[in-house]
Structures are given as structure tokens and as C-alpha cells.
Amino acid sequence: MSRRVPHLVLRGRALELGARTLIMGILNVTPDSFSDGGEFFSVERAVARALEIEAEGADILDLGGESTRPGAKPVPLEEELRRVLPVIERLQGRLRIPVSVDTTKYEVARAALEAGAAMINDVSGLRRDERLADLAAEFGAALVIMHSRGTPETMHQLPPSPDILGEIADHFTWALARARARGVAQEQIVLDPGLGFGKTLEDNLLILNRLDRFAEFGRPLLIGPSRKSFIGHITGREPRERVFGTAAAVVAAIFRGAHIVRVHDVRQMRDVVRVADAILGAGEANASRQPMF
Ligand code: HH2
């Protein structure tokens, strides 16, 4: 299976996709994120973790100031800005990898881009505010369009979708058209089916097992299984104990065509991704011919 798609453009930089899986390292500057809430809730700790995430081998840093866990309360604009902006400002000139801002708010995305962020990670997939696409166009930033059912406050009360894959594909079609209409180039867009966002256990497993269905869009696929509750359901483990379960989901996603994996445990997943990529590349023209065991 080929994972080749056009490269991703973010503010004058180009990230090559498909040759190897890219790692997006998660940094939540929140008191209440489901697995790392409170851990990096000060500027100093967040900056230190960001630099560590880069040193551990991440290709992109994803910084968020609002938890999206089921039932999470929305964070006021001023508070979200207060959480993420100083961290981005302090990382200017110190971090080589691009910074993505995990937000659905126009003002937060704008301030983050002005402070040097290169990517907007919109878990509402343009449903909350289409002007995020205007910002991506204006700054030449990358835009992650994620599928979510409902909002974090309501998503756990929704009835299951009769056709989750079709629902996600319809959303991608709609959001790609909206982004294009607002001037975003295809090369700036990443698609994410949104594991855990209003989906059942079966939905999450189906998304992973059928991820290749979304290859038809010709855009990089991002997948975020890290420590999520579907892994907890299967393994019976608490969020921080879900590293091996996350690894299994990461490998499955890579074998079904994921280009970018969004993870907390960057150091561990770097090895996971490297081995999975090596297996996936076996038999291709440039595979190593050295005997080894
Ligand atoms: N998952 C979370 C947050 N943002 N963005 C994308 N593109 N894809 C995801 O799957 C995704 C995301 C939820 O995980 P986390 O950031 O660890 O938790 P919280 O939302 O509680 O801060």
C-alpha cells in the first residue's frame, strides 16, 4: 500500500509525507485533560516539556489550552489565551519543529499564528467557526480538519451513528469544500476521523480498521488514539497505563495508511513508528538487502 500524498505546506515549510510516519507530540496546558491534565499547567513546565517532546523525536508539537474530553466545560477565551500564548511566545526561536495550536476559537488561533504557530488543529472540523479556514489561508498555515460528533459537552449523550464511516466522509467532503472556498490550498489540509469524539467502542475500532477508506481524499491522515478510553475499555487500564494499547493502535493505523500520529508518549511511540514503517517498507525498491536477525 502506498501512503504517498502531496507534501504538507505550513508557513513556507514543507513536510514530506508517506516516506515515514510523522509524530505529533501532545502538550496540554490544562488542569483537566483526561490523561495529562495539570501536569504541564505552568509556563515553565510546559516549555520544558515542549523542548523534551522535540528531543524525543516529535515532528510537530500540538499545544492545547482546552480539554476536549467528554463532558469537559468550555474554557473562556481569555483563559485559553492565557494558557497557550506565553508558551508559544517562549518557544519562539528555541523549537525547530512546527507548533500546532489545538483550538476551535478564532481569536486563539489568530494569536497563536501571530506568535509563530504554523498549524491549526480544529477538532470541530470548521463546524464551530469557518473563519479558521480564513486564518489558514491568510498565514499559509496547515489546517487539521477533524470529525467530531456534537461538542465535548454533548458528545457522550448522542445516539450512535448508523454509518460512522459515511458520516466522517461526508464531513470531510463538506469541510474540504468550505476550506477551498475560503482560499486554503489542498496542500495545507490534514484530515482526522477523530477517534473518541462521540464514537462508540465499535466505531473507534472500525475507523482504525478501515482508515484506508479515507485515502480517496488524497490528503494526509492524522490519527489520535493516544491513551483514549476505547483502549481503556479493552485493556482495563488507566490513561497513563495505556502506552502498549496505544502502540497497537498506532501500528494498526500506520498499516491502514495514517501519515501522522498524535501521541503523548513520544519517546516510546518513536520506536513503535520506526519499526512499523520499516515493516511497511519491506519489499519496496529501496528496502535493505543486508542479512540481519
Ligand atoms: N484528541 C484530543 C484532542 N485533540 N486533535 C486531533 N486532531 N485528533 C485527536 O484525536 C484529538 C485532538 C483529545 O486528547 P487529549 O488532547 O489527550 O485530551 P484533552 O482533550 O482532554 O486535553
mmCIF file of C-alpha atoms and ligand atoms in Angstrom:
data_model
loop_
_atom_site.group_PDB
_atom_site.id
_atom_site.type_symbol
_atom_site.label_atom_id
_atom_site.label_comp_id
_atom_site.label_asym_id
_atom_site.label_seq_id
_atom_site.Cartn_x
_atom_site.Cartn_y
_atom_site.Cartn_z
ATOM 1 C CA MET A 1 0.000 0.000 0.000
ATOM 2 C CA SER A 2 1.362 3.433 -0.879
ATOM 3 C CA ARG A 3 0.923 6.274 1.549
ATOM 4 C CA ARG A 4 2.198 8.845 -0.907
ATOM 5 C CA VAL A 5 0.299 12.114 -0.829
ATOM 6 C CA PRO A 6 1.427 15.618 -1.735
ATOM 7 C CA HIS A 7 3.589 17.220 0.944
ATOM 8 C CA LEU A 8 2.081 19.397 3.653
ATOM 9 C CA VAL A 9 2.696 23.124 3.465
ATOM 10 C CA LEU A 10 2.929 25.128 6.671
ATOM 11 C CA ARG A 11 4.066 28.716 6.550
ATOM 12 C CA GLY A 12 6.695 28.347 3.897
ATOM 13 C CA ARG A 13 7.875 24.943 5.129
ATOM 14 C CA ALA A 14 7.031 21.645 3.507
ATOM 15 C CA LEU A 15 6.714 18.375 5.405
ATOM 16 C CA GLU A 16 7.205 15.260 3.344
ATOM 17 C CA LEU A 17 4.542 12.637 3.937
ATOM 18 C CA GLY A 18 4.342 8.925 3.367
ATOM 19 C CA ALA A 19 8.039 8.026 3.393
ATOM 20 C CA ARG A 20 7.828 7.775 7.188
ATOM 21 C CA THR A 21 5.101 8.380 9.733
ATOM 22 C CA LEU A 22 5.259 11.777 11.396
ATOM 23 C CA ILE A 23 4.770 12.129 15.136
ATOM 24 C CA MET A 24 2.690 14.927 16.594
ATOM 25 C CA GLY A 25 3.556 15.261 20.283
ATOM 26 C CA ILE A 26 0.739 16.352 22.611
ATOM 27 C CA LEU A 27 1.148 19.090 25.185
ATOM 28 C CA ASN A 28 -1.973 20.062 27.104
ATOM 29 C CA VAL A 29 -1.624 23.231 29.159
ATOM 30 C CA THR A 30 -4.834 22.477 31.056
ATOM 31 C CA PRO A 31 -5.798 21.500 34.606
ATOM 32 C CA ASP A 32 -8.294 18.883 33.401
ATOM 33 C CA SER A 33 -7.158 16.984 30.293
ATOM 34 C CA PHE A 34 -8.086 13.346 30.641
ATOM 35 C CA SER A 35 -4.564 11.947 30.869
ATOM 36 C CA ASP A 36 -2.045 14.757 31.379
ATOM 37 C CA GLY A 37 -4.285 17.411 32.977
ATOM 38 C CA GLY A 38 -2.415 19.565 35.494
ATOM 39 C CA GLU A 39 0.960 18.062 34.622
ATOM 40 C CA PHE A 40 2.175 20.970 32.475
ATOM 41 C CA PHE A 41 -0.098 23.696 33.807
ATOM 42 C CA SER A 42 2.580 26.345 34.207
ATOM 43 C CA VAL A 43 4.533 28.145 31.507
ATOM 44 C CA GLU A 44 7.875 26.811 32.742
ATOM 45 C CA ARG A 45 6.746 23.191 32.841
ATOM 46 C CA ALA A 46 5.004 23.451 29.504
ATOM 47 C CA VAL A 47 8.065 24.970 27.812
ATOM 48 C CA ALA A 48 10.326 22.306 29.311
ATOM 49 C CA ARG A 49 8.005 19.520 28.134
ATOM 50 C CA ALA A 50 7.771 21.075 24.638
ATOM 51 C CA LEU A 51 11.560 21.001 24.293
ATOM 52 C CA GLU A 52 11.605 17.448 25.630
ATOM 53 C CA ILE A 53 8.922 16.405 23.106
ATOM 54 C CA GLU A 54 11.145 17.718 20.314
ATOM 55 C CA ALA A 55 14.220 15.971 21.731
ATOM 56 C CA GLU A 56 12.258 12.706 21.974
ATOM 57 C CA GLY A 57 11.687 12.794 18.219
ATOM 58 C CA ALA A 58 8.390 14.542 17.517
ATOM 59 C CA ASP A 59 7.936 16.191 14.128
ATOM 60 C CA ILE A 60 5.168 18.577 15.252
ATOM 61 C CA LEU A 61 4.183 19.918 18.690
ATOM 62 C CA ASP A 62 0.440 20.142 19.344
ATOM 63 C CA LEU A 63 -0.359 22.640 22.074
ATOM 64 C CA GLY A 64 -3.825 22.812 23.605
ATOM 65 C CA GLY A 65 -5.397 25.011 26.276
ATOM 66 C CA GLU A 66 -8.870 23.477 26.394
ATOM 67 C CA SER A 67 -9.700 19.886 27.246
ATOM 68 C CA THR A 68 -11.998 18.152 24.773
ATOM 69 C CA ARG A 69 -12.620 15.095 26.923
ATOM 70 C CA PRO A 70 -16.277 14.023 27.078
ATOM 71 C CA GLY A 71 -18.181 16.283 29.454
ATOM 72 C CA ALA A 72 -15.453 18.971 29.534
ATOM 73 C CA LYS A 73 -16.682 22.511 30.196
ATOM 74 C CA PRO A 74 -15.750 25.146 27.603
ATOM 75 C CA VAL A 75 -12.863 27.405 28.598
ATOM 76 C CA PRO A 76 -13.421 31.186 28.278
ATOM 77 C CA LEU A 77 -11.424 32.878 25.527
ATOM 78 C CA GLU A 78 -9.230 34.939 27.860
ATOM 79 C CA GLU A 79 -8.293 31.891 29.900
ATOM 80 C CA GLU A 80 -7.405 29.801 26.856
ATOM 81 C CA LEU A 81 -5.229 32.644 25.534
ATOM 82 C CA ARG A 82 -3.551 32.980 28.933
ATOM 83 C CA ARG A 83 -2.669 29.276 28.867
ATOM 84 C CA VAL A 84 -1.254 28.836 25.376
ATOM 85 C CA LEU A 85 0.129 32.192 24.227
ATOM 86 C CA PRO A 86 3.004 32.603 26.701
ATOM 87 C CA VAL A 87 4.149 29.064 25.907
ATOM 88 C CA ILE A 88 4.243 29.710 22.147
ATOM 89 C CA GLU A 89 5.995 33.034 22.720
ATOM 90 C CA ARG A 90 8.612 31.442 24.951
ATOM 91 C CA LEU A 91 9.251 28.698 22.388
ATOM 92 C CA GLN A 92 9.962 31.185 19.586
ATOM 93 C CA GLY A 93 13.469 30.614 18.288
ATOM 94 C CA ARG A 94 14.001 27.674 20.656
ATOM 95 C CA LEU A 95 11.923 24.964 18.992
ATOM 96 C CA ARG A 96 12.766 23.806 15.493
ATOM 97 C CA ILE A 97 9.657 21.689 14.888
ATOM 98 C CA PRO A 98 6.423 23.446 13.881
ATOM 99 C CA VAL A 99 3.872 24.292 16.556
ATOM 100 C CA SER A 100 0.226 23.351 16.065
ATOM 101 C CA VAL A 101 -2.463 25.006 18.175
ATOM 102 C CA ASP A 102 -5.313 22.745 19.266
ATOM 103 C CA THR A 103 -8.239 25.163 19.388
ATOM 104 C CA THR A 104 -11.663 25.794 17.919
ATOM 105 C CA LYS A 105 -11.578 29.536 18.692
ATOM 106 C CA TYR A 106 -10.753 32.098 16.002
ATOM 107 C CA GLU A 107 -9.092 34.540 18.413
ATOM 108 C CA VAL A 108 -6.865 31.875 19.955
ATOM 109 C CA ALA A 109 -5.825 30.571 16.539
ATOM 110 C CA ARG A 110 -5.065 34.098 15.300
ATOM 111 C CA ALA A 111 -2.982 34.997 18.347
ATOM 112 C CA ALA A 112 -1.125 31.676 18.133
ATOM 113 C CA LEU A 113 -0.321 32.188 14.451
ATOM 114 C CA GLU A 114 0.836 35.748 15.137
ATOM 115 C CA ALA A 115 3.140 34.341 17.823
ATOM 116 C CA GLY A 116 4.626 31.852 15.365
ATOM 117 C CA ALA A 117 2.406 28.738 15.294
ATOM 118 C CA ALA A 118 2.284 27.029 11.887
ATOM 119 C CA MET A 119 -0.759 24.790 12.137
ATOM 120 C CA ILE A 120 -4.356 24.972 13.394
ATOM 121 C CA ASN A 121 -5.759 21.744 14.836
ATOM 122 C CA ASP A 122 -9.531 22.233 14.757
ATOM 123 C CA VAL A 123 -11.345 19.372 16.479
ATOM 124 C CA SER A 124 -14.661 20.799 15.291
ATOM 125 C CA GLY A 125 -13.530 20.478 11.658
ATOM 126 C CA LEU A 126 -14.720 24.015 10.760
ATOM 127 C CA ARG A 127 -18.156 23.411 12.265
ATOM 128 C CA ARG A 128 -17.624 25.834 15.125
ATOM 129 C CA ASP A 129 -16.079 28.681 13.140
ATOM 130 C CA GLU A 130 -15.319 28.569 9.432
ATOM 131 C CA ARG A 131 -13.108 31.616 9.820
ATOM 132 C CA LEU A 132 -10.352 29.262 10.983
ATOM 133 C CA ALA A 133 -10.003 28.470 7.279
ATOM 134 C CA ASP A 134 -9.563 32.196 6.550
ATOM 135 C CA LEU A 135 -6.693 32.232 9.028
ATOM 136 C CA ALA A 136 -5.049 29.196 7.455
ATOM 137 C CA ALA A 137 -5.284 30.949 4.076
ATOM 138 C CA GLU A 138 -4.007 34.280 5.399
ATOM 139 C CA PHE A 139 -0.985 32.806 7.218
ATOM 140 C CA GLY A 140 -0.306 29.900 4.849
ATOM 141 C CA ALA A 141 -0.719 27.629 7.883
ATOM 142 C CA ALA A 142 -1.675 23.970 7.856
ATOM 143 C CA LEU A 143 -5.214 23.109 8.968
ATOM 144 C CA VAL A 144 -6.306 19.863 10.616
ATOM 145 C CA ILE A 145 -9.944 19.123 9.846
ATOM 146 C CA MET A 146 -11.141 16.632 12.446
ATOM 147 C CA HIS A 147 -14.523 14.926 12.571
ATOM 148 C CA SER A 148 -16.421 15.207 15.813
ATOM 149 C CA ARG A 149 -19.973 14.283 16.722
ATOM 150 C CA GLY A 150 -21.572 17.076 18.763
ATOM 151 C CA THR A 151 -19.399 19.073 21.149
ATOM 152 C CA PRO A 152 -17.266 17.779 24.049
ATOM 153 C CA GLU A 153 -20.110 18.772 26.395
ATOM 154 C CA THR A 154 -22.755 16.812 24.477
ATOM 155 C CA MET A 155 -20.959 14.091 22.529
ATOM 156 C CA HIS A 156 -21.343 11.315 25.104
ATOM 157 C CA GLN A 157 -25.146 11.728 25.067
ATOM 158 C CA LEU A 158 -25.585 11.303 21.301
ATOM 159 C CA PRO A 159 -27.223 8.205 19.830
ATOM 160 C CA PRO A 160 -24.735 6.054 17.896
ATOM 161 C CA SER A 161 -24.274 6.836 14.219
ATOM 162 C CA PRO A 162 -25.846 4.271 11.850
ATOM 163 C CA ASP A 163 -22.862 4.705 9.487
ATOM 164 C CA ILE A 164 -19.876 6.296 11.171
ATOM 165 C CA LEU A 165 -17.504 5.960 8.186
ATOM 166 C CA GLY A 166 -20.052 7.545 5.834
ATOM 167 C CA GLU A 167 -20.709 10.338 8.336
ATOM 168 C CA ILE A 168 -16.981 11.107 8.593
ATOM 169 C CA ALA A 169 -16.526 11.027 4.798
ATOM 170 C CA ASP A 170 -19.491 13.395 4.344
ATOM 171 C CA HIS A 171 -17.982 15.784 6.861
ATOM 172 C CA PHE A 172 -14.597 15.696 5.114
ATOM 173 C CA THR A 173 -16.277 16.436 1.770
ATOM 174 C CA TRP A 174 -18.161 19.391 3.259
ATOM 175 C CA ALA A 175 -15.182 20.806 5.185
ATOM 176 C CA LEU A 176 -12.769 20.443 2.243
ATOM 177 C CA ALA A 177 -15.198 22.404 0.069
ATOM 178 C CA ARG A 178 -15.572 25.111 2.726
ATOM 179 C CA ALA A 179 -11.801 25.363 3.191
ATOM 180 C CA ARG A 180 -11.255 25.581 -0.554
ATOM 181 C CA ALA A 181 -13.945 28.268 -0.881
ATOM 182 C CA ARG A 182 -12.118 30.288 1.755
ATOM 183 C CA GLY A 183 -8.795 30.086 -0.060
ATOM 184 C CA VAL A 184 -6.998 27.198 1.674
ATOM 185 C CA ALA A 185 -4.827 25.155 -0.709
ATOM 186 C CA GLN A 186 -5.158 21.357 -0.667
ATOM 187 C CA GLU A 187 -1.501 21.112 0.390
ATOM 188 C CA GLN A 188 -2.352 22.846 3.664
ATOM 189 C CA ILE A 189 -5.018 20.364 4.775
ATOM 190 C CA VAL A 190 -4.817 17.287 7.026
ATOM 191 C CA LEU A 191 -7.830 15.045 7.732
ATOM 192 C CA ASP A 192 -8.544 13.293 11.027
ATOM 193 C CA PRO A 193 -11.545 10.988 11.671
ATOM 194 C CA GLY A 194 -11.484 11.980 15.376
ATOM 195 C CA LEU A 195 -11.149 8.844 17.494
ATOM 196 C CA GLY A 196 -13.220 9.095 20.661
ATOM 197 C CA PHE A 197 -15.215 12.177 19.706
ATOM 198 C CA GLY A 198 -18.805 10.955 20.101
ATOM 199 C CA LYS A 199 -17.911 7.487 18.807
ATOM 200 C CA THR A 200 -18.686 4.093 20.268
ATOM 201 C CA LEU A 201 -16.044 1.469 21.010
ATOM 202 C CA GLU A 202 -17.006 -0.338 17.800
ATOM 203 C CA ASP A 203 -16.862 2.949 15.835
ATOM 204 C CA ASN A 204 -13.320 3.632 17.042
ATOM 205 C CA LEU A 205 -12.161 0.136 16.116
ATOM 206 C CA LEU A 206 -13.868 0.358 12.732
ATOM 207 C CA ILE A 207 -12.227 3.718 11.998
ATOM 208 C CA LEU A 208 -8.816 2.191 12.692
ATOM 209 C CA ASN A 209 -9.502 -0.972 10.718
ATOM 210 C CA ARG A 210 -10.936 0.935 7.729
ATOM 211 C CA LEU A 211 -8.785 4.045 7.801
ATOM 212 C CA ASP A 212 -7.716 3.351 4.205
ATOM 213 C CA ARG A 213 -11.234 4.276 3.151
ATOM 214 C CA PHE A 214 -10.264 7.942 3.584
ATOM 215 C CA ALA A 215 -7.248 7.677 1.259
ATOM 216 C CA GLU A 216 -9.596 8.718 -1.558
ATOM 217 C CA PHE A 217 -9.384 12.332 -0.338
ATOM 218 C CA GLY A 218 -5.708 12.457 -1.296
ATOM 219 C CA ARG A 219 -4.778 14.293 1.892
ATOM 220 C CA PRO A 220 -2.609 13.217 4.840
ATOM 221 C CA LEU A 221 -4.461 11.284 7.517
ATOM 222 C CA LEU A 222 -3.874 12.113 11.161
ATOM 223 C CA ILE A 223 -4.985 9.747 13.891
ATOM 224 C CA GLY A 224 -5.137 10.348 17.639
ATOM 225 C CA PRO A 225 -5.586 7.112 19.609
ATOM 226 C CA SER A 226 -3.271 8.111 22.452
ATOM 227 C CA ARG A 227 -4.370 6.735 25.860
ATOM 228 C CA LYS A 228 -8.027 7.079 24.835
ATOM 229 C CA SER A 229 -10.895 5.377 26.627
ATOM 230 C CA PHE A 230 -11.527 2.771 23.903
ATOM 231 C CA ILE A 231 -8.071 1.429 24.804
ATOM 232 C CA GLY A 232 -9.051 1.528 28.465
ATOM 233 C CA HIS A 233 -12.227 -0.433 27.699
ATOM 234 C CA ILE A 234 -10.236 -3.185 26.021
ATOM 235 C CA THR A 235 -7.313 -3.358 28.449
ATOM 236 C CA GLY A 236 -8.982 -2.281 31.695
ATOM 237 C CA ARG A 237 -6.150 0.194 32.273
ATOM 238 C CA GLU A 238 -5.975 3.809 33.485
ATOM 239 C CA PRO A 239 -4.910 6.506 30.956
ATOM 240 C CA ARG A 240 -1.211 6.522 31.878
ATOM 241 C CA GLU A 241 -1.081 2.730 31.678
ATOM 242 C CA ARG A 242 -2.348 2.657 28.098
ATOM 243 C CA VAL A 243 1.027 3.011 26.359
ATOM 244 C CA PHE A 244 1.136 -0.513 24.896
ATOM 245 C CA GLY A 245 -2.516 -0.313 23.896
ATOM 246 C CA THR A 246 -1.744 2.990 22.183
ATOM 247 C CA ALA A 247 1.208 1.340 20.420
ATOM 248 C CA ALA A 248 -1.076 -1.347 18.977
ATOM 249 C CA ALA A 249 -3.483 1.291 17.674
ATOM 250 C CA VAL A 250 -0.610 3.314 16.207
ATOM 251 C CA VAL A 251 0.733 0.296 14.307
ATOM 252 C CA ALA A 252 -2.735 -0.625 13.033
ATOM 253 C CA ALA A 253 -3.280 2.947 11.852
ATOM 254 C CA ILE A 254 0.081 3.051 10.070
ATOM 255 C CA PHE A 255 -0.741 -0.197 8.266
ATOM 256 C CA ARG A 256 -4.047 1.318 7.164
ATOM 257 C CA GLY A 257 -2.452 4.465 5.796
ATOM 258 C CA ALA A 258 -2.021 7.005 8.632
ATOM 259 C CA HIS A 259 0.564 9.693 7.868
ATOM 260 C CA ILE A 260 0.696 11.443 11.237
ATOM 261 C CA VAL A 261 0.059 10.021 14.725
ATOM 262 C CA ARG A 262 -0.875 12.308 17.622
ATOM 263 C CA VAL A 263 0.572 10.869 20.849
ATOM 264 C CA HIS A 264 1.525 11.730 24.432
ATOM 265 C CA ASP A 265 4.300 9.132 24.772
ATOM 266 C CA VAL A 266 6.612 10.436 22.074
ATOM 267 C CA ARG A 267 9.760 8.609 23.181
ATOM 268 C CA GLN A 268 8.050 5.208 23.166
ATOM 269 C CA MET A 269 5.999 5.798 20.018
ATOM 270 C CA ARG A 270 9.068 6.866 18.079
ATOM 271 C CA ASP A 271 10.381 3.304 18.257
ATOM 272 C CA VAL A 272 6.922 1.897 17.514
ATOM 273 C CA VAL A 273 6.576 4.083 14.438
ATOM 274 C CA ARG A 274 10.085 3.345 13.186
ATOM 275 C CA VAL A 275 9.611 -0.417 13.340
ATOM 276 C CA ALA A 276 6.138 -0.234 11.785
ATOM 277 C CA ASP A 277 7.466 1.978 8.977
ATOM 278 C CA ALA A 278 10.349 -0.412 8.359
ATOM 279 C CA ILE A 279 7.980 -3.395 8.079
ATOM 280 C CA LEU A 280 5.648 -1.450 5.801
ATOM 281 C CA GLY A 281 8.582 -0.541 3.568
ATOM 282 C CA ALA A 282 9.800 -4.143 3.209
ATOM 283 C CA GLY A 283 9.637 -5.373 -0.362
ATOM 284 C CA GLU A 284 9.752 -1.869 -1.781
ATOM 285 C CA ALA A 285 12.514 -0.999 -4.238
ATOM 286 C CA ASN A 286 14.799 0.674 -1.684
ATOM 287 C CA ALA A 287 14.475 -1.995 1.053
ATOM 288 C CA SER A 288 17.725 -3.058 2.765
ATOM 289 C CA ARG A 289 19.329 -6.267 1.494
ATOM 290 C CA GLN A 290 21.701 -6.751 4.439
ATOM 291 C CA PRO A 291 21.244 -10.098 6.277
ATOM 292 C CA MET A 292 20.115 -9.477 9.857
ATOM 293 C CA PHE A 293 18.190 -11.212 12.619
HETATM 294 N N1 HH2 B 1 -7.836 14.205 20.524
HETATM 295 C C1 HH2 B 1 -7.851 15.054 21.582
HETATM 296 C C2 HH2 B 1 -7.576 16.415 21.419
HETATM 297 N N2 HH2 B 1 -7.284 16.912 20.205
HETATM 298 N N3 HH2 B 1 -6.917 16.591 17.891
HETATM 299 C C3 HH2 B 1 -6.892 15.785 16.821
HETATM 300 N N4 HH2 B 1 -6.590 16.284 15.613
HETATM 301 N N5 HH2 B 1 -7.171 14.449 16.931
HETATM 302 C C4 HH2 B 1 -7.490 13.869 18.113
HETATM 303 O O1 HH2 B 1 -7.757 12.643 18.139
HETATM 304 C C5 HH2 B 1 -7.531 14.702 19.288
HETATM 305 C C6 HH2 B 1 -7.237 16.089 19.126
HETATM 306 C C7 HH2 B 1 -8.152 14.512 22.948
HETATM 307 O O2 HH2 B 1 -6.987 14.064 23.588
HETATM 308 P P1 HH2 B 1 -6.090 14.893 24.627
HETATM 309 O O3 HH2 B 1 -5.559 16.142 23.997
HETATM 310 O O4 HH2 B 1 -5.084 13.997 25.188
HETATM 311 O O5 HH2 B 1 -7.076 15.244 25.815
HETATM 312 P P2 HH2 B 1 -7.895 16.525 26.235
HETATM 313 O O6 HH2 B 1 -8.782 16.889 25.099
HETATM 314 O O7 HH2 B 1 -8.649 16.080 27.462
HETATM 315 O O8 HH2 B 1 -6.931 17.649 26.522
#
